[in-house]
CSV table of N, CA, C and O and ligand atoms in Angstrom, one decimal:
chain,number,residue,atom,x,y,z
A,1,MET,N,-4.8,-0.8,10.7
A,1,MET,CA,-5.0,0.7,10.7
A,1,MET,C,-5.7,1.0,9.4
A,1,MET,O,-5.4,0.5,8.4
A,2,LYS,N,-6.7,2.0,9.6
A,2,LYS,CA,-7.4,2.4,8.4
A,2,LYS,C,-6.5,3.2,7.4
A,2,LYS,O,-5.5,3.8,7.9
A,3,PRO,N,-6.7,3.2,6.2
A,3,PRO,CA,-6.0,4.0,5.2
A,3,PRO,C,-6.1,5.5,5.6
A,3,PRO,O,-7.1,5.9,6.2
A,4,ALA,N,-5.1,6.3,5.3
A,4,ALA,CA,-5.0,7.7,5.7
A,4,ALA,C,-6.3,8.4,5.3
A,4,ALA,O,-6.8,9.2,6.1
A,5,ARG,N,-6.8,8.1,4.2
A,5,ARG,CA,-8.0,8.9,3.7
A,5,ARG,C,-9.3,8.6,4.5
A,5,ARG,O,-10.2,9.3,4.4
A,6,MET,N,-9.3,7.5,5.3
A,6,MET,CA,-10.5,7.2,6.1
A,6,MET,C,-10.3,7.6,7.5
A,6,MET,O,-11.3,7.4,8.3
A,7,ARG,N,-9.2,8.1,8.0
A,7,ARG,CA,-9.0,8.5,9.4
A,7,ARG,C,-9.5,10.0,9.5
A,7,ARG,O,-9.4,10.8,8.6
A,8,PRO,N,-9.9,10.4,10.8
A,8,PRO,CA,-10.2,11.8,11.0
A,8,PRO,C,-9.0,12.7,10.7
A,8,PRO,O,-7.8,12.3,10.9
A,9,ILE,N,-9.2,13.9,10.2
A,9,ILE,CA,-8.2,14.8,9.8
A,9,ILE,C,-7.2,15.0,10.9
A,9,ILE,O,-6.0,15.0,10.7
A,10,ALA,N,-7.6,15.3,12.2
A,10,ALA,CA,-6.7,15.5,13.3
A,10,ALA,C,-5.7,14.4,13.4
A,10,ALA,O,-4.5,14.6,13.7
A,11,ALA,N,-6.1,13.2,13.3
A,11,ALA,CA,-5.2,12.0,13.4
A,11,ALA,C,-4.1,12.0,12.4
A,11,ALA,O,-3.0,11.5,12.7
A,12,LEU,N,-4.4,12.6,11.3
A,12,LEU,CA,-3.4,12.6,10.2
A,12,LEU,C,-2.2,13.5,10.6
A,12,LEU,O,-1.1,13.4,10.1
A,13,TRP,N,-2.4,14.5,11.4
A,13,TRP,CA,-1.4,15.5,11.7
A,13,TRP,C,-0.9,15.4,13.2
A,13,TRP,O,0.0,16.2,13.5
A,14,GLU,N,-1.6,14.6,14.0
A,14,GLU,CA,-1.2,14.6,15.4
A,14,GLU,C,0.2,14.3,15.7
A,14,GLU,O,0.8,14.9,16.7
A,15,TRP,N,0.9,13.5,14.9
A,15,TRP,CA,2.3,13.2,15.1
A,15,TRP,C,3.2,14.5,15.1
A,15,TRP,O,4.2,14.5,15.7
A,16,GLN,N,2.7,15.5,14.4
A,16,GLN,CA,3.5,16.7,14.2
A,16,GLN,C,3.7,17.5,15.6
A,16,GLN,O,4.6,18.3,15.7
A,17,THR,N,2.8,17.2,16.5
A,17,THR,CA,3.0,17.9,17.8
A,17,THR,C,4.3,17.4,18.5
A,17,THR,O,4.7,18.1,19.5
A,18,SER,N,4.8,16.3,18.1
A,18,SER,CA,6.0,15.7,18.8
A,18,SER,C,7.3,15.9,17.9
A,18,SER,O,8.3,15.4,18.1
A,19,ALA,N,7.1,16.7,16.8
A,19,ALA,CA,8.2,16.8,15.8
A,19,ALA,C,9.4,17.6,16.4
A,19,ALA,O,9.2,18.7,17.0
A,20,ALA,N,10.6,17.2,16.1
A,20,ALA,CA,11.8,17.9,16.5
A,20,ALA,C,11.9,19.2,15.8
A,20,ALA,O,12.6,20.1,16.3
A,21,CYS,N,11.3,19.3,14.7
A,21,CYS,CA,11.4,20.6,13.9
A,21,CYS,C,10.2,21.6,14.2
A,21,CYS,O,10.2,22.6,13.6
A,22,ARG,N,9.4,21.2,15.1
A,22,ARG,CA,8.3,22.1,15.5
A,22,ARG,C,8.8,23.5,15.8
A,22,ARG,O,9.6,23.7,16.7
A,23,GLY,N,8.3,24.5,15.1
A,23,GLY,CA,8.6,25.9,15.4
A,23,GLY,C,9.9,26.3,14.6
A,23,GLY,O,10.2,27.5,14.6
A,24,LEU,N,10.6,25.4,13.9
A,24,LEU,CA,11.7,25.8,13.1
A,24,LEU,C,11.3,26.3,11.8
A,24,LEU,O,10.2,26.0,11.3
A,25,GLU,N,12.2,27.1,11.1
A,25,GLU,CA,12.0,27.6,9.8
A,25,GLU,C,11.9,26.4,8.8
A,25,GLU,O,12.8,25.5,8.8
A,26,SER,N,10.9,26.4,7.9
A,26,SER,CA,10.8,25.4,6.9
A,26,SER,C,11.9,25.4,5.9
A,26,SER,O,12.2,24.4,5.3
A,27,ALA,N,12.6,26.5,5.8
A,27,ALA,CA,13.8,26.6,4.9
A,27,ALA,C,14.9,25.6,5.2
A,27,ALA,O,15.7,25.3,4.3
A,28,ARG,N,14.9,25.1,6.4
A,28,ARG,CA,15.9,24.1,6.8
A,28,ARG,C,15.6,22.8,6.0
A,28,ARG,O,16.5,22.0,5.8
A,29,PHE,N,14.4,22.6,5.6
A,29,PHE,CA,14.0,21.3,4.9
A,29,PHE,C,13.7,21.5,3.4
A,29,PHE,O,13.6,20.5,2.8
A,30,PHE,N,13.5,22.7,3.0
A,30,PHE,CA,13.1,22.9,1.6
A,30,PHE,C,14.1,23.8,0.9
A,30,PHE,O,14.3,25.0,1.3
A,31,SER,N,14.8,23.3,-0.1
A,31,SER,CA,15.7,24.1,-0.9
A,31,SER,C,15.0,25.1,-1.8
A,31,SER,O,13.9,24.8,-2.4
A,32,PRO,N,15.5,26.3,-1.9
A,32,PRO,CA,14.9,27.3,-2.8
A,32,PRO,C,15.0,26.8,-4.2
A,32,PRO,O,16.0,26.0,-4.5
A,33,SER,N,14.1,27.2,-5.1
A,33,SER,CA,14.2,26.9,-6.5
A,33,SER,C,15.6,27.2,-7.1
A,33,SER,O,16.1,28.3,-6.9
A,34,GLY,N,16.2,26.2,-7.7
A,34,GLY,CA,17.4,26.4,-8.4
A,34,GLY,C,18.7,26.1,-7.5
A,34,GLY,O,19.8,26.1,-8.0
A,35,GLU,N,18.4,25.8,-6.2
A,35,GLU,CA,19.6,25.5,-5.4
A,35,GLU,C,20.2,24.2,-5.8
A,35,GLU,O,19.4,23.2,-5.9
A,36,ARG,N,21.5,24.1,-5.9
A,36,ARG,CA,22.1,22.9,-6.3
A,36,ARG,C,23.5,22.7,-5.6
A,36,ARG,O,23.8,23.6,-4.8
A,37,GLY,N,24.2,21.7,-5.9
A,37,GLY,CA,25.5,21.5,-5.4
A,37,GLY,C,25.7,21.5,-3.9
A,37,GLY,O,24.8,20.9,-3.2
A,38,ASN,N,26.8,22.1,-3.5
A,38,ASN,CA,27.1,22.1,-2.0
A,38,ASN,C,26.1,22.7,-1.2
A,38,ASN,O,25.8,22.3,-0.1
A,39,ALA,N,25.5,23.8,-1.6
A,39,ALA,CA,24.5,24.5,-0.8
A,39,ALA,C,23.3,23.6,-0.6
A,39,ALA,O,22.8,23.5,0.6
A,40,ARG,N,22.8,22.9,-1.6
A,40,ARG,CA,21.7,22.0,-1.4
A,40,ARG,C,22.1,20.8,-0.6
A,40,ARG,O,21.3,20.4,0.3
A,41,ALA,N,23.3,20.3,-0.8
A,41,ALA,CA,23.7,19.1,0.0
A,41,ALA,C,23.9,19.5,1.5
A,41,ALA,O,23.5,18.7,2.3
A,42,GLU,N,24.3,20.7,1.8
A,42,GLU,CA,24.5,21.1,3.2
A,42,GLU,C,23.1,21.3,3.8
A,42,GLU,O,22.9,20.9,5.0
A,43,ARG,N,22.2,21.9,3.1
A,43,ARG,CA,20.8,22.0,3.6
A,43,ARG,C,20.2,20.7,3.9
A,43,ARG,O,19.6,20.5,5.0
A,44,GLU,N,20.3,19.7,3.0
A,44,GLU,CA,19.8,18.4,3.3
A,44,GLU,C,20.5,17.7,4.4
A,44,GLU,O,19.9,17.0,5.2
A,45,ARG,N,21.8,17.9,4.5
A,45,ARG,CA,22.6,17.2,5.6
A,45,ARG,C,22.1,17.7,6.9
A,45,ARG,O,21.9,17.0,7.9
A,46,SER,N,21.9,19.0,7.0
A,46,SER,CA,21.4,19.6,8.2
A,46,SER,C,20.0,19.1,8.6
A,46,SER,O,19.8,18.8,9.8
A,47,ALA,N,19.2,19.0,7.6
A,47,ALA,CA,17.8,18.5,7.9
A,47,ALA,C,17.8,17.1,8.3
A,47,ALA,O,17.2,16.7,9.3
A,48,ARG,N,18.6,16.3,7.7
A,48,ARG,CA,18.7,14.8,8.0
A,48,ARG,C,19.3,14.6,9.4
A,48,ARG,O,18.9,13.7,10.1
A,49,GLU,N,20.2,15.5,9.8
A,49,GLU,CA,20.8,15.4,11.1
A,49,GLU,C,19.7,15.6,12.2
A,49,GLU,O,19.6,14.9,13.2
A,50,LEU,N,18.8,16.6,12.0
A,50,LEU,CA,17.8,16.9,12.9
A,50,LEU,C,16.8,15.7,12.9
A,50,LEU,O,16.3,15.2,13.9
A,51,CYS,N,16.4,15.3,11.7
A,51,CYS,CA,15.4,14.1,11.6
A,51,CYS,C,15.9,12.9,12.3
A,51,CYS,O,15.1,12.1,12.8
A,52,ALA,N,17.2,12.7,12.3
A,52,ALA,CA,17.8,11.4,12.8
A,52,ALA,C,17.4,11.3,14.3
A,52,ALA,O,17.3,10.2,14.8
A,53,GLY,N,17.2,12.4,15.0
A,53,GLY,CA,16.9,12.3,16.4
A,53,GLY,C,15.4,12.6,16.7
A,53,GLY,O,15.0,12.7,17.9
A,54,CYS,N,14.6,12.6,15.7
A,54,CYS,CA,13.2,12.9,15.8
A,54,CYS,C,12.4,11.6,16.1
A,54,CYS,O,12.5,10.6,15.4
A,55,ILE,N,11.5,11.7,17.2
A,55,ILE,CA,10.8,10.5,17.6
A,55,ILE,C,9.6,10.2,16.6
A,55,ILE,O,9.0,9.1,16.7
A,56,VAL,N,9.3,11.1,15.7
A,56,VAL,CA,8.2,10.8,14.8
A,56,VAL,C,8.7,10.7,13.4
A,56,VAL,O,8.0,10.9,12.4
A,57,ARG,N,10.0,10.3,13.2
A,57,ARG,CA,10.6,10.2,11.9
A,57,ARG,C,9.8,9.2,11.0
A,57,ARG,O,9.6,9.5,9.8
A,58,GLU,N,9.4,8.1,11.5
A,58,GLU,CA,8.7,7.1,10.6
A,58,GLU,C,7.4,7.6,10.2
A,58,GLU,O,7.0,7.5,9.0
A,59,GLU,N,6.6,8.3,11.1
A,59,GLU,CA,5.3,8.8,10.7
A,59,GLU,C,5.5,9.9,9.7
A,59,GLU,O,4.7,10.0,8.7
A,60,CYS,N,6.5,10.7,9.9
A,60,CYS,CA,6.8,11.8,8.9
A,60,CYS,C,7.1,11.3,7.5
A,60,CYS,O,6.6,11.8,6.5
A,61,ALA,N,8.0,10.3,7.5
A,61,ALA,CA,8.4,9.8,6.2
A,61,ALA,C,7.2,9.1,5.5
A,61,ALA,O,7.0,9.3,4.3
A,62,ARG,N,6.4,8.4,6.3
A,62,ARG,CA,5.2,7.7,5.7
A,62,ARG,C,4.2,8.7,5.2
A,62,ARG,O,3.7,8.6,4.1
A,63,PHE,N,4.0,9.8,5.9
A,63,PHE,CA,3.1,10.9,5.5
A,63,PHE,C,3.5,11.4,4.2
A,63,PHE,O,2.7,11.6,3.2
A,64,ALA,N,4.8,11.7,4.0
A,64,ALA,CA,5.3,12.3,2.8
A,64,ALA,C,5.1,11.4,1.6
A,64,ALA,O,4.7,11.8,0.5
A,65,VAL,N,5.3,10.1,1.8
A,65,VAL,CA,5.1,9.1,0.7
A,65,VAL,C,3.7,9.0,0.4
A,65,VAL,O,3.3,9.1,-0.8
A,66,GLU,N,2.8,8.9,1.4
A,66,GLU,CA,1.4,8.7,1.2
A,66,GLU,C,0.7,9.9,0.5
A,66,GLU,O,-0.2,9.8,-0.2
A,67,SER,N,1.3,11.1,0.8
A,67,SER,CA,0.7,12.3,0.3
A,67,SER,C,1.4,12.8,-1.0
A,67,SER,O,1.0,13.8,-1.6
A,68,GLY,N,2.3,12.0,-1.4
A,68,GLY,CA,3.0,12.3,-2.7
A,68,GLY,C,3.8,13.6,-2.7
A,68,GLY,O,4.1,14.2,-3.7
A,69,GLU,N,4.4,13.9,-1.5
A,69,GLU,CA,5.2,15.1,-1.3
A,69,GLU,C,6.4,15.0,-2.2
A,69,GLU,O,7.2,14.0,-2.2
A,70,GLN,N,6.6,16.0,-3.0
A,70,GLN,CA,7.7,16.0,-4.0
A,70,GLN,C,8.9,16.8,-3.6
A,70,GLN,O,10.0,16.6,-4.2
A,71,HIS,N,8.8,17.6,-2.6
A,71,HIS,CA,9.9,18.5,-2.2
A,71,HIS,C,10.2,18.4,-0.8
A,71,HIS,O,9.4,18.0,0.1
A,72,GLY,N,11.5,18.7,-0.5
A,72,GLY,CA,11.9,18.8,0.9
A,72,GLY,C,12.3,17.5,1.6
A,72,GLY,O,12.2,16.4,1.0
A,73,VAL,N,12.9,17.6,2.8
A,73,VAL,CA,13.3,16.5,3.6
A,73,VAL,C,12.2,16.2,4.6
A,73,VAL,O,11.8,17.0,5.4
A,74,TRP,N,11.7,15.0,4.6
A,74,TRP,CA,10.6,14.5,5.5
A,74,TRP,C,11.1,13.2,6.1
A,74,TRP,O,11.4,12.3,5.3
A,75,GLY,N,11.2,13.1,7.4
A,75,GLY,CA,11.6,11.9,8.0
A,75,GLY,C,13.0,11.5,7.6
A,75,GLY,O,13.4,10.3,7.6
A,76,GLY,N,13.9,12.4,7.3
A,76,GLY,CA,15.2,12.2,6.9
A,76,GLY,C,15.4,11.7,5.5
A,76,GLY,O,16.5,11.3,5.1
A,77,VAL,N,14.3,11.8,4.7
A,77,VAL,CA,14.3,11.3,3.4
A,77,VAL,C,13.9,12.4,2.4
A,77,VAL,O,13.0,13.2,2.7
A,78,SER,N,14.6,12.5,1.3
A,78,SER,CA,14.2,13.5,0.3
A,78,SER,C,13.9,12.9,-1.0
A,78,SER,O,12.9,12.2,-1.2
A,79,ARG,N,14.8,13.1,-2.0
A,79,ARG,CA,14.5,12.6,-3.4
A,79,ARG,C,14.3,11.1,-3.4
A,79,ARG,O,13.7,10.6,-4.3
A,80,GLU,N,14.9,10.3,-2.5
A,80,GLU,CA,14.8,8.9,-2.5
A,80,GLU,C,13.4,8.4,-2.2
A,80,GLU,O,13.1,7.2,-2.3
A,81,ARG,N,12.5,9.3,-1.8
A,81,ARG,CA,11.1,8.9,-1.6
A,81,ARG,C,10.5,8.3,-2.8
A,81,ARG,O,9.6,7.5,-2.7
A,82,ALA,N,10.9,8.7,-4.0
A,82,ALA,CA,10.3,8.2,-5.2
A,82,ALA,C,10.4,6.7,-5.3
A,82,ALA,O,9.6,6.1,-5.9
A,83,THR,N,11.4,6.1,-4.7
A,83,THR,CA,11.6,4.7,-4.7
A,83,THR,C,10.7,4.0,-3.7
A,83,THR,O,10.6,2.8,-3.7
A,84,ARG,N,10.0,4.7,-2.8
A,84,ARG,CA,9.1,4.1,-1.8
A,84,ARG,C,7.7,4.1,-2.3
A,84,ARG,O,6.9,3.5,-1.6
A,85,ARG,N,7.4,4.7,-3.3
A,85,ARG,CA,6.0,4.7,-3.8
A,85,ARG,C,5.6,3.5,-4.4
A,85,ARG,O,6.3,2.7,-5.0
B,101,SF4,S1,11.4,13.6,10.9
B,101,SF4,FE1,12.4,15.6,10.4
B,101,SF4,S2,10.9,16.7,9.1
B,101,SF4,FE2,9.9,15.0,10.1
B,101,SF4,S3,8.9,15.9,11.9
B,101,SF4,FE3,10.9,15.0,12.5
B,101,SF4,S4,12.4,16.7,12.4
B,101,SF4,FE4,10.5,17.3,11.2
C-alpha cells in the first residue's frame, strides 16, 4: 500500500463512512481543556466502549498515529498513541 501522503485524498477518509461514531457529537471523544480525573476517565471509557464495536477501529487508530493527532480517542486509543509513533 502506498504511504498515506501518496494516496488520493478521498481514500484517506473513506473509512469514516463506516464509522460507528458517524453523526455523533465529537465531545464524546475529545475532553474539554482542563478536564481531569473521573470526568475525563468517564469520557474516555465511553468513547472506548463505542470504538470497541467499530468495524474501522484499526483504520481510525492508524490515521491518528500517521497524522500525529494529539487529542481525543481514535480507534479506542488516546494518550497511549505516543508509544505507537
Ligand atoms: S474507532 Fe471510534 S473514533 Fe474511530 S471511527 Fe470508530 S467509533 Fe469513531
